[in-house]
PDB file of C-alpha atoms in Angstrom:
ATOM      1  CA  UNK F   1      88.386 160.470  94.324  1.00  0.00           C
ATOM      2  CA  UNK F   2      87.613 161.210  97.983  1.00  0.00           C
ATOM      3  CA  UNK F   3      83.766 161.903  99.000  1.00  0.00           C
ATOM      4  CA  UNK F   4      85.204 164.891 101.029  1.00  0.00           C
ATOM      5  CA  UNK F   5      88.360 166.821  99.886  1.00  0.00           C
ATOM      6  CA  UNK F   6      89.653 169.506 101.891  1.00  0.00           C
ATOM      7  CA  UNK F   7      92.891 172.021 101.445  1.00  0.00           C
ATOM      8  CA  UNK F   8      95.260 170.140 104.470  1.00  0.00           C
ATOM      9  CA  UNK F   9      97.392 173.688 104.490  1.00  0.00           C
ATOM     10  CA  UNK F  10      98.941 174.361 106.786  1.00  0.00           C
ATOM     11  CA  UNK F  11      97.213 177.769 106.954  1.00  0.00           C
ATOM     12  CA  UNK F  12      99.609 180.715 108.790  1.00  0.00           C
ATOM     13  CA  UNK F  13      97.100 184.074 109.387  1.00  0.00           C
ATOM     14  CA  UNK F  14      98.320 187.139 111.772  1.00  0.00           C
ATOM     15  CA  UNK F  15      96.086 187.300 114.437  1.00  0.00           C
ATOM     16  CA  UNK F  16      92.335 189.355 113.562  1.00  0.00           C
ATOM     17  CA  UNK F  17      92.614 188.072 110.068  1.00  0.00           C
ATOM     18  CA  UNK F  18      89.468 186.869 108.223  1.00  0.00           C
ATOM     19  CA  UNK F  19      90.417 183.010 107.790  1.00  0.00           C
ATOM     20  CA  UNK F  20      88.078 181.001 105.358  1.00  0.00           C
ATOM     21  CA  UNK F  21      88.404 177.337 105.494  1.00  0.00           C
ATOM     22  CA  UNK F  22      86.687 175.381 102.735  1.00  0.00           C
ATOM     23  CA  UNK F  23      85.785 171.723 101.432  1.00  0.00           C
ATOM     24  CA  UNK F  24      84.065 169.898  98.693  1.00  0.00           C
ATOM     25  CA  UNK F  25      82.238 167.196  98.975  1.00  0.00           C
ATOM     26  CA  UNK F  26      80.912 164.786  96.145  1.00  0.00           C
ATOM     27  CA  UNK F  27      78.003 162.956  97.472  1.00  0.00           C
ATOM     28  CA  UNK F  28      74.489 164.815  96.593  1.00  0.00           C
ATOM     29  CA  UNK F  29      72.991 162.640  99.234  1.00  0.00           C
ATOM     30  CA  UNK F  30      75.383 164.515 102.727  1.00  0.00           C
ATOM     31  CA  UNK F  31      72.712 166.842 104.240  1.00  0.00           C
ATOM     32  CA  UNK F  32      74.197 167.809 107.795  1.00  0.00           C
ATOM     33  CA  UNK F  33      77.287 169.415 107.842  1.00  0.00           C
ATOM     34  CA  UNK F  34      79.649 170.044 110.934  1.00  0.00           C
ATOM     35  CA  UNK F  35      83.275 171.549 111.409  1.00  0.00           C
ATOM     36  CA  UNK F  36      85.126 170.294 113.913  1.00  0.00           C
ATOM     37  CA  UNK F  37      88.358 172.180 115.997  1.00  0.00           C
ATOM     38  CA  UNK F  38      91.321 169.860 117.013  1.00  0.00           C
ATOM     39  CA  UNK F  39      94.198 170.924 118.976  1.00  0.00           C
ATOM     40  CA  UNK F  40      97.715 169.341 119.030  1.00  0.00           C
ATOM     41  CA  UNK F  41      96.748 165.851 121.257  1.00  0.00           C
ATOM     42  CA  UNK F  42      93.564 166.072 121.553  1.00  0.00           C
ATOM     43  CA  UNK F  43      90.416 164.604 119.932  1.00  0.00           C
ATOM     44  CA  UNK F  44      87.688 166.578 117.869  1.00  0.00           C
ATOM     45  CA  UNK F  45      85.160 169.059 119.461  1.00  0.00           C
ATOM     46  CA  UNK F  46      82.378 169.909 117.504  1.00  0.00           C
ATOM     47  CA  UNK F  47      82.258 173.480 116.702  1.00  0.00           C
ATOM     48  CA  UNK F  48      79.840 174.462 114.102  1.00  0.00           C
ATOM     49  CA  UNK F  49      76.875 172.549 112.749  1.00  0.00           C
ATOM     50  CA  UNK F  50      74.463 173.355 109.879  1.00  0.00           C
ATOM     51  CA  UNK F  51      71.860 171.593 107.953  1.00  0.00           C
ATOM     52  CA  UNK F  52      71.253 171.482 104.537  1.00  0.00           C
ATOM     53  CA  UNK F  53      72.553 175.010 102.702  1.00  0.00           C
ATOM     54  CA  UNK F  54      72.566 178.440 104.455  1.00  0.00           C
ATOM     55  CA  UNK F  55      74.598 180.404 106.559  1.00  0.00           C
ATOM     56  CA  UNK F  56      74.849 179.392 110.548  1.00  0.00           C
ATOM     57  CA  UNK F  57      76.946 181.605 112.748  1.00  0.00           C
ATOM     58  CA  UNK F  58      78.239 181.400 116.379  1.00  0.00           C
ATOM     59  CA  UNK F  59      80.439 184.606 117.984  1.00  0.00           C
ATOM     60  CA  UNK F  60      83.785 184.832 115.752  1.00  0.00           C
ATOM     61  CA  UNK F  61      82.288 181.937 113.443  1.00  0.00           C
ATOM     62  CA  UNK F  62      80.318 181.282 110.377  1.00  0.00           C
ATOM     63  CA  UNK F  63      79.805 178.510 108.449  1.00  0.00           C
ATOM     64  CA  UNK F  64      78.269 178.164 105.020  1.00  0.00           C
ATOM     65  CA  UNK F  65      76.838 175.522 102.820  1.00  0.00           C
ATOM     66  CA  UNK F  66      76.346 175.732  99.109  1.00  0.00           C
ATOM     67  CA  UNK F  67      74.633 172.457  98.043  1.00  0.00           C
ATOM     68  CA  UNK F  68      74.331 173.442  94.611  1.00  0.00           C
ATOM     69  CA  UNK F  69      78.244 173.604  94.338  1.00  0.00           C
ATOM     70  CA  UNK F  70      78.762 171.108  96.818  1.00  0.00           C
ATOM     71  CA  UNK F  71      81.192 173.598  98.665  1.00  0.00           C
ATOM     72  CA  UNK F  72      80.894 174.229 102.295  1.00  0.00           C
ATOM     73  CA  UNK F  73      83.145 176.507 104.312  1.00  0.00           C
ATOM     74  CA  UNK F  74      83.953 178.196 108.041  1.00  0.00           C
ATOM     75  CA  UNK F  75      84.663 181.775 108.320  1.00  0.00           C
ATOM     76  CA  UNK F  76      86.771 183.002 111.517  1.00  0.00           C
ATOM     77  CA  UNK F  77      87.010 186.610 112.037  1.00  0.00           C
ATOM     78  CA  UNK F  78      89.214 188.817 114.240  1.00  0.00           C
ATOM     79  CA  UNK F  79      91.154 185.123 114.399  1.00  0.00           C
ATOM     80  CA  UNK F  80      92.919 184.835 117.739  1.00  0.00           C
ATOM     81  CA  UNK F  81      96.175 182.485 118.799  1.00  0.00           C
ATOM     82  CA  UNK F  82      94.093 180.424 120.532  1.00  0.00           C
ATOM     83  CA  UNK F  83      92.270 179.332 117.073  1.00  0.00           C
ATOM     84  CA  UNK F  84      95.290 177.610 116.067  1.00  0.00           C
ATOM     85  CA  UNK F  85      94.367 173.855 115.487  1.00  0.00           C
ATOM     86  CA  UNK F  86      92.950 172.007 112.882  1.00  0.00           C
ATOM     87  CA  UNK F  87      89.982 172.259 111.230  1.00  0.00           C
ATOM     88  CA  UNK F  88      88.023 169.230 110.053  1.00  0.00           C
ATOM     89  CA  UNK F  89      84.996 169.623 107.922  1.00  0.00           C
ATOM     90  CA  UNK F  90      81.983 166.670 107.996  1.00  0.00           C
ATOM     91  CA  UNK F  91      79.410 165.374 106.697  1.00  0.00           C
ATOM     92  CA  UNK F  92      76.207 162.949 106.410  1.00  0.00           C
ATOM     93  CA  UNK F  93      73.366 162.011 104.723  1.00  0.00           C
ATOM     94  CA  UNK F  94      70.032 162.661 105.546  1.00  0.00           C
ATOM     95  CA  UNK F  95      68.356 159.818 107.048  1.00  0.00           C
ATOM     96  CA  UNK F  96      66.149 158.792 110.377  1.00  0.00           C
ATOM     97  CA  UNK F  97      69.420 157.508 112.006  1.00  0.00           C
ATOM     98  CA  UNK F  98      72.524 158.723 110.768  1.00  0.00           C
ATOM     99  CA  UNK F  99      75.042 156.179 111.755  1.00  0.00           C
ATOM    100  CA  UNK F 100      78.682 157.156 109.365  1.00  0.00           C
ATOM    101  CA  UNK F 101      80.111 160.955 109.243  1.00  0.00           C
ATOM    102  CA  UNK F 102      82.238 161.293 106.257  1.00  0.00           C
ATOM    103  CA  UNK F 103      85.644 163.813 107.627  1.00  0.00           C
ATOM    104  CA  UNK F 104      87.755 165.905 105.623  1.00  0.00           C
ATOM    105  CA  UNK F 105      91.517 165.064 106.068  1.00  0.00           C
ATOM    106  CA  UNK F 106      91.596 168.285 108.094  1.00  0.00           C
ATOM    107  CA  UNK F 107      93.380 172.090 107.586  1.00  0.00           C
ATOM    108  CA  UNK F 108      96.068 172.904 109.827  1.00  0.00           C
ATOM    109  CA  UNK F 109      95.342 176.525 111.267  1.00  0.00           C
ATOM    110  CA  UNK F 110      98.330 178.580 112.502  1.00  0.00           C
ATOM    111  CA  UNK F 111      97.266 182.317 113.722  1.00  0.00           C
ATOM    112  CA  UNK F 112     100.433 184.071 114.371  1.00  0.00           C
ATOM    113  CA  UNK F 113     100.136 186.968 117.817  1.00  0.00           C
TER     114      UNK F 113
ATOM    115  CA  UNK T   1      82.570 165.775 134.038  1.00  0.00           C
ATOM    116  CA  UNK T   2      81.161 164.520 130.919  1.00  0.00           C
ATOM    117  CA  UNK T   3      83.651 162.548 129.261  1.00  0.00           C
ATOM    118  CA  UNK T   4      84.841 159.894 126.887  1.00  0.00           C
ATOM    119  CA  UNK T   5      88.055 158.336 128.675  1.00  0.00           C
ATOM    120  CA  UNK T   6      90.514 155.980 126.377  1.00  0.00           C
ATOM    121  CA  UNK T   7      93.295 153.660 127.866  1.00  0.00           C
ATOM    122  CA  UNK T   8      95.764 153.006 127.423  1.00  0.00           C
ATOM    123  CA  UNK T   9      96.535 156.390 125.960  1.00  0.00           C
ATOM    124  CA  UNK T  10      99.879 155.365 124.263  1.00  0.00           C
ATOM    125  CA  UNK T  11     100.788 151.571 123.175  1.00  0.00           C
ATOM    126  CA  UNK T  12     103.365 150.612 121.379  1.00  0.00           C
ATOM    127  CA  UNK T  13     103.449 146.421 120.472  1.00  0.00           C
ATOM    128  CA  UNK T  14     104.581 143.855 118.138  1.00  0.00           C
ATOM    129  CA  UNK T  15     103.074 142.604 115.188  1.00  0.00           C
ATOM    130  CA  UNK T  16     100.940 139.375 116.730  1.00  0.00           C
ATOM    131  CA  UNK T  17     100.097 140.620 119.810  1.00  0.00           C
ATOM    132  CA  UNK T  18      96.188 140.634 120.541  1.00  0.00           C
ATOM    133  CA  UNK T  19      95.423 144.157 122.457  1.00  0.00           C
ATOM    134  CA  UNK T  20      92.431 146.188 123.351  1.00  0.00           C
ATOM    135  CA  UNK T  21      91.929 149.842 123.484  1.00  0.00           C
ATOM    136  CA  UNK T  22      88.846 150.707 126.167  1.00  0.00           C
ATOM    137  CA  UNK T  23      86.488 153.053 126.037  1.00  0.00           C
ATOM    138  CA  UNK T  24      84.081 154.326 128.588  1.00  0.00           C
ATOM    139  CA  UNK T  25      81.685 157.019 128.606  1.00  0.00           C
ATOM    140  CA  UNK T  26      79.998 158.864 131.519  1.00  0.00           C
ATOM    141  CA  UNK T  27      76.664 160.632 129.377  1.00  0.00           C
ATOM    142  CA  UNK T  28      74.809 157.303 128.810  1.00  0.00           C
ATOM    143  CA  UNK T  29      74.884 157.995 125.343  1.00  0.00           C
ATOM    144  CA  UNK T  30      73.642 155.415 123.136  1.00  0.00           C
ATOM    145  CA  UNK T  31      75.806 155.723 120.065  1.00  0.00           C
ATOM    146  CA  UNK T  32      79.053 155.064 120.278  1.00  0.00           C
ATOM    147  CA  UNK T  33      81.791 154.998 117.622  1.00  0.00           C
ATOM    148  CA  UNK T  34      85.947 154.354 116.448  1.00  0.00           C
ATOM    149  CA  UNK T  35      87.766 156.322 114.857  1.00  0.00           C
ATOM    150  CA  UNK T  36      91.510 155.737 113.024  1.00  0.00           C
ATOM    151  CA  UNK T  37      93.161 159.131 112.318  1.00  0.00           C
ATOM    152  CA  UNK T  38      96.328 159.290 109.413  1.00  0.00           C
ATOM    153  CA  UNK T  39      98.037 161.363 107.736  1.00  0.00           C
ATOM    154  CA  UNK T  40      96.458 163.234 104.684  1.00  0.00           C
ATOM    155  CA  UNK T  41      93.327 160.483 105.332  1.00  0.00           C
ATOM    156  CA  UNK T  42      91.539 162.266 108.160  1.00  0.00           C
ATOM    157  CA  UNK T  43      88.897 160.482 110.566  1.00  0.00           C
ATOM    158  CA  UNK T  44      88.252 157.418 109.161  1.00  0.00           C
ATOM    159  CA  UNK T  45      85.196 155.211 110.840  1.00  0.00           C
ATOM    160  CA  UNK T  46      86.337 151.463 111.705  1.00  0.00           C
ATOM    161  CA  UNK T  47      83.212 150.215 114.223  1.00  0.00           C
ATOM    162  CA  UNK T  48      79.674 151.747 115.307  1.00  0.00           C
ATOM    163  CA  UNK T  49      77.220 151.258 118.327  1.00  0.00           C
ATOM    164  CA  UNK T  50      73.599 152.367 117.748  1.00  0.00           C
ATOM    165  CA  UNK T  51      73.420 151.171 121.352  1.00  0.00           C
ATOM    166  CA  UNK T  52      73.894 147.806 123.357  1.00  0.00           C
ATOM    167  CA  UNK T  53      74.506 144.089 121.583  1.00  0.00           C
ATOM    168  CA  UNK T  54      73.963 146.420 118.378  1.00  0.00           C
ATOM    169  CA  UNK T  55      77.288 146.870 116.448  1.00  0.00           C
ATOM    170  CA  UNK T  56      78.024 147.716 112.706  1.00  0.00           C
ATOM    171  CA  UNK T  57      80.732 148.339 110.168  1.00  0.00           C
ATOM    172  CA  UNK T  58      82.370 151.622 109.219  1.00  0.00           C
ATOM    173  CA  UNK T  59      84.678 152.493 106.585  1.00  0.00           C
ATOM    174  CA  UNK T  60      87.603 150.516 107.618  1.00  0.00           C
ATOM    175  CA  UNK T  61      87.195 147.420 109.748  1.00  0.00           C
ATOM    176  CA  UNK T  62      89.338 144.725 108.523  1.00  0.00           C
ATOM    177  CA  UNK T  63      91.443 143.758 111.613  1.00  0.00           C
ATOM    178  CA  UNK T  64      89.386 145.034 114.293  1.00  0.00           C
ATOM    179  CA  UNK T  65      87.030 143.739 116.499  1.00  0.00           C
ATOM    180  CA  UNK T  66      84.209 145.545 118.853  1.00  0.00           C
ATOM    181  CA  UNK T  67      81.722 144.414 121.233  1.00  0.00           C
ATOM    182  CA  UNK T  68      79.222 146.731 123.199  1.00  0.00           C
ATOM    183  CA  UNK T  69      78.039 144.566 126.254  1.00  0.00           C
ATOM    184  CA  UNK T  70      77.322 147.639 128.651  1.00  0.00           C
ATOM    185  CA  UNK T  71      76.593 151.033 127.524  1.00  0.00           C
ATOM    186  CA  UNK T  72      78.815 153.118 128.856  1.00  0.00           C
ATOM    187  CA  UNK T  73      81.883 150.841 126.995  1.00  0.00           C
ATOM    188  CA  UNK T  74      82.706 150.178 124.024  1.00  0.00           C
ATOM    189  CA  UNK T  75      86.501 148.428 123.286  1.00  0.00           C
ATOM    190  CA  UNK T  76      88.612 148.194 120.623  1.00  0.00           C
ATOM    191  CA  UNK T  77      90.018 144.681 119.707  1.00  0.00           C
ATOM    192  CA  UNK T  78      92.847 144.071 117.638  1.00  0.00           C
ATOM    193  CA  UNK T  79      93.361 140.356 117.795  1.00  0.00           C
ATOM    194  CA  UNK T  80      96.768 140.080 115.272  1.00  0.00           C
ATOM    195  CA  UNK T  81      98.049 143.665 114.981  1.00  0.00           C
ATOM    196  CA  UNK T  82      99.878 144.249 112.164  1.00  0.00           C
ATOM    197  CA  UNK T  83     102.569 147.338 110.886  1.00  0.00           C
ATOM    198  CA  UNK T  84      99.418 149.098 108.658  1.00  0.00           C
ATOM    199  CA  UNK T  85      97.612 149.845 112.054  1.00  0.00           C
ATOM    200  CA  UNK T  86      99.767 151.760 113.397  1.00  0.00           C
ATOM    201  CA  UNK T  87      97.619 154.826 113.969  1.00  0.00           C
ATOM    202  CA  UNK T  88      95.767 157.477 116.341  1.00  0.00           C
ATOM    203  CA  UNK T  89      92.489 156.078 117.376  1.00  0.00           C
ATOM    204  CA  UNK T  90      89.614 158.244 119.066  1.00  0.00           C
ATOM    205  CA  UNK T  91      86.657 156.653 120.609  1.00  0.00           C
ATOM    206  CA  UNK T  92      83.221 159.032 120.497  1.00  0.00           C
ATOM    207  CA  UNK T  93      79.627 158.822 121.994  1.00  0.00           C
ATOM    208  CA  UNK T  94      76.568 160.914 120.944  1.00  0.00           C
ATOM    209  CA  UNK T  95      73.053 160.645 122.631  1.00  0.00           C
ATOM    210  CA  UNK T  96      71.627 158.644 119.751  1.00  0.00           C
ATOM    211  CA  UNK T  97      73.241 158.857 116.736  1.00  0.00           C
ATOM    212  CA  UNK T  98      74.660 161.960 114.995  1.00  0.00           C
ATOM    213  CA  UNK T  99      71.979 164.084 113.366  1.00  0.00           C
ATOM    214  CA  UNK T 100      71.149 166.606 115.849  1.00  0.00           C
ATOM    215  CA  UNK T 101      73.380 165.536 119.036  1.00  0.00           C
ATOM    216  CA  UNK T 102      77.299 166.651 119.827  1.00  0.00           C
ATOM    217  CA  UNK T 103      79.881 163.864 119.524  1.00  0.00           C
ATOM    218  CA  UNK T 104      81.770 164.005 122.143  1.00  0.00           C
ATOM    219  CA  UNK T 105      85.085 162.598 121.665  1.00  0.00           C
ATOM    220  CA  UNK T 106      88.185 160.635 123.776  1.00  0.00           C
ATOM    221  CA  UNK T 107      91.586 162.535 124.467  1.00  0.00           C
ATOM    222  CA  UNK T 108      93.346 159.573 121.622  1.00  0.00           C
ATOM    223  CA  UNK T 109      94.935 156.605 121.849  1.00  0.00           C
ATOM    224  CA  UNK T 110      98.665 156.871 119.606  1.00  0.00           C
ATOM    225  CA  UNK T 111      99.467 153.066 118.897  1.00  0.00           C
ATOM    226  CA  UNK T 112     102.791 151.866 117.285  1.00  0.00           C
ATOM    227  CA  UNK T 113     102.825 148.572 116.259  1.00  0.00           C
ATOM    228  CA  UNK T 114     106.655 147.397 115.454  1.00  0.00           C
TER     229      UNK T 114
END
């Protein structure tokens, strides 16, 4: 079993849908979350970053972590074209250095004009 | 412009052949890191940098090499390439480490090995 599953889609919205992008994670020990955004050829840009369980939002974005379910998941409302990418959840453990992330294998966004 | 830069951005080779993937960044970022990318598998960690001389193990680092003798750079060695690593490979830097800092990451490098 994978320490971080995530749905790979692919995902096809029309555009100003509410999208909800989720993954699970089975280590009780991850403590920062992140999502990352990745477009067709290029690398990852961070886009939303939370610690420990809560709600965090940015704009368009929220992301949410549920610890006691191990669940954690990025809203995007009013979705747009230009969200169309894919979305890869991450993870690590609390510590005084974190050195590994752990990635989902990523969901594949398509948000149709 | 703050940037991670990769090169040779696209490589395709033959199983044997010793190559190296560089990458440089312009933030003088202490942590630096390699990524392999597959299908279904995601972002999977080969090497780390907590900063120079200072290298470690990721998740996947049979048949790679690393060295980190300047900060800034940080290349990937593979010294007998073989079929299985054929793969997309990002470099990344953060300031120091990856609690509370972006990780910035390289455009890719899409390597074919025959």
């Amino acid at each position: 079993q994978k320490e971080v599953e995530q749905d790979p889609g692919p995902l096809s919205v029309p555009e100003g849908a509410i999208v909800s992008l989720n993954c699970t994670y089975s280590n009780s020990a991850f403590q920062y979350f992140m999502w990352y955004r990745q477009y067709s050829r290029k690398g990852p840009e961070l886009l939303m970053y939370t610690y420990s369980s809560g709600n965090k939002e940015d704009g368009r974005f929220t992301a949410q972590v549920d610890k006691s379910s191990k669940y954690i998941s990025l809203f995007i409302r009013d979705s747009q074209p230009s969200d169309s990418a894919t979305y890869l959840c991450a993870m690590t453990a609390s510590s005084g250095s974190a050195r590994q992330l752990t990635f989902g294998s990523g969901t594949q966004l398509t948000v149709l004009p | 412009e703050a940037q991670v830069t990769q090169n040779p951005r696209y490589l395709i080779t033959v199983t044997g052949k010793k190559l190296t993937v560089t990458c440089s960044q312009n933030m003088n970022h202490e942590y630096m890191s390699w990524y392999r990318q597959d299908p279904g598998l995601g972002l999977r960690q080969i090497y780390y940098s907590m900063n120079v001389e200072v290298t470690d193990k990721g998740d996947v680092p049979e048949g790679y090499k690393v060295s980190r003798k300047e900060k800034r750079n940080f290349p990937l060695i593979l010294e007998s390439p073989s079929p299985n690593q054929t793969s997309l490979y990002f470099c990344a830097s953060s300031l120091m480490g990856l609690n509370t800092d972006t990780q910035y990451f390289g455009p890719g490098t899409r390597l074919t090995v025959l």
